[in-house]
Amino acid sequence: MRYEIRVDGLMSETLTKAFPELDHVKMSGQTVLFGRIIDEAHLYGLLHRCQSLGLRVVEMRQVPE
């Protein structure tokens, strides 16, 4: 499954390195993390990582392969 996770604000390079399994792009005052998610545990782990880093997730969605 491929997912997009939109985070409020422009993440620094240091923060984006906390998500080595995802690519990212910065647009319109947000950072979009995207990539392949293995399973639900991986997805929840990513969301927990966002929370622990103080990131505000504004949208998360599954996208076509």
PDB file of C-alpha atoms in Angstrom:
ATOM      1  CA  MET A   1       0.000   0.000   0.000  1.00  0.00           C
ATOM      2  CA  ARG A   2       1.152   3.510  -0.751  1.00  0.00           C
ATOM      3  CA  TYR A   3       0.273   6.371   1.579  1.00  0.00           C
ATOM      4  CA  GLU A   4       0.604  10.140   1.744  1.00  0.00           C
ATOM      5  CA  ILE A   5       0.939  11.814   5.121  1.00  0.00           C
ATOM      6  CA  ARG A   6       0.562  15.612   5.059  1.00  0.00           C
ATOM      7  CA  VAL A   7       2.236  17.466   7.908  1.00  0.00           C
ATOM      8  CA  ASP A   8       1.588  21.105   8.795  1.00  0.00           C
ATOM      9  CA  GLY A   9       4.669  23.231   8.163  1.00  0.00           C
ATOM     10  CA  LEU A  10       7.932  22.712   6.331  1.00  0.00           C
ATOM     11  CA  MET A  11       9.961  19.963   7.965  1.00  0.00           C
ATOM     12  CA  SER A  12      13.710  20.441   8.262  1.00  0.00           C
ATOM     13  CA  GLU A  13      16.099  17.978   6.642  1.00  0.00           C
ATOM     14  CA  THR A  14      16.871  16.644  10.125  1.00  0.00           C
ATOM     15  CA  LEU A  15      13.186  15.855  10.718  1.00  0.00           C
ATOM     16  CA  THR A  16      12.712  14.249   7.305  1.00  0.00           C
ATOM     17  CA  LYS A  17      15.650  11.940   8.092  1.00  0.00           C
ATOM     18  CA  ALA A  18      13.511  10.529  10.921  1.00  0.00           C
ATOM     19  CA  PHE A  19      11.446   8.908   8.140  1.00  0.00           C
ATOM     20  CA  PRO A  20      14.100   7.179   5.994  1.00  0.00           C
ATOM     21  CA  GLU A  21      11.558   4.816   4.424  1.00  0.00           C
ATOM     22  CA  LEU A  22       9.522   7.700   2.981  1.00  0.00           C
ATOM     23  CA  ASP A  23      10.161  10.304   0.324  1.00  0.00           C
ATOM     24  CA  HIS A  24       9.028  13.859   0.897  1.00  0.00           C
ATOM     25  CA  VAL A  25       8.107  17.044  -0.910  1.00  0.00           C
ATOM     26  CA  LYS A  26       7.412  20.516   0.485  1.00  0.00           C
ATOM     27  CA  MET A  27       4.436  22.426  -0.899  1.00  0.00           C
ATOM     28  CA  SER A  28       2.030  25.169   0.167  1.00  0.00           C
ATOM     29  CA  GLY A  29       3.334  25.386   3.733  1.00  0.00           C
ATOM     30  CA  GLN A  30       3.118  21.636   4.250  1.00  0.00           C
ATOM     31  CA  THR A  31       5.433  18.650   3.982  1.00  0.00           C
ATOM     32  CA  VAL A  32       4.071  15.578   2.238  1.00  0.00           C
ATOM     33  CA  LEU A  33       5.652  12.283   3.251  1.00  0.00           C
ATOM     34  CA  PHE A  34       4.877   9.450   0.853  1.00  0.00           C
ATOM     35  CA  GLY A  35       5.851   5.904   0.153  1.00  0.00           C
ATOM     36  CA  ARG A  36       5.087   2.252   0.584  1.00  0.00           C
ATOM     37  CA  ILE A  37       3.649   1.165   3.938  1.00  0.00           C
ATOM     38  CA  ILE A  38       4.075  -2.519   4.741  1.00  0.00           C
ATOM     39  CA  ASP A  39       1.121  -3.041   7.087  1.00  0.00           C
ATOM     40  CA  GLU A  40      -1.045  -1.383   9.756  1.00  0.00           C
ATOM     41  CA  ALA A  41       1.653  -1.702  12.407  1.00  0.00           C
ATOM     42  CA  HIS A  42       4.061   0.220  10.165  1.00  0.00           C
ATOM     43  CA  LEU A  43       1.437   2.914   9.548  1.00  0.00           C
ATOM     44  CA  TYR A  44       0.671   3.332  13.255  1.00  0.00           C
ATOM     45  CA  GLY A  45       4.393   3.422  13.970  1.00  0.00           C
ATOM     46  CA  LEU A  46       4.814   6.295  11.508  1.00  0.00           C
ATOM     47  CA  LEU A  47       1.939   8.196  13.084  1.00  0.00           C
ATOM     48  CA  HIS A  48       3.418   7.637  16.536  1.00  0.00           C
ATOM     49  CA  ARG A  49       6.777   8.922  15.265  1.00  0.00           C
ATOM     50  CA  CYS A  50       5.027  12.066  13.954  1.00  0.00           C
ATOM     51  CA  GLN A  51       3.359  12.605  17.315  1.00  0.00           C
ATOM     52  CA  SER A  52       6.549  12.075  19.300  1.00  0.00           C
ATOM     53  CA  LEU A  53       8.350  14.628  17.107  1.00  0.00           C
ATOM     54  CA  GLY A  54       5.596  17.199  17.664  1.00  0.00           C
ATOM     55  CA  LEU A  55       4.411  17.125  14.053  1.00  0.00           C
ATOM     56  CA  ARG A  56       0.783  17.958  13.274  1.00  0.00           C
ATOM     57  CA  VAL A  57      -0.658  15.514  10.729  1.00  0.00           C
ATOM     58  CA  VAL A  58      -3.352  17.299   8.732  1.00  0.00           C
ATOM     59  CA  GLU A  59      -4.184  14.496   6.301  1.00  0.00           C
ATOM     60  CA  MET A  60      -3.361  10.873   5.712  1.00  0.00           C
ATOM     61  CA  ARG A  61      -4.598   8.884   2.751  1.00  0.00           C
ATOM     62  CA  GLN A  62      -3.964   5.768   0.767  1.00  0.00           C
ATOM     63  CA  VAL A  63      -3.010   6.478  -2.838  1.00  0.00           C
ATOM     64  CA  PRO A  64      -3.032   4.189  -5.890  1.00  0.00           C
ATOM     65  CA  GLU A  65       0.079   2.108  -6.573  1.00  0.00           C
TER      66      GLU A  65
END
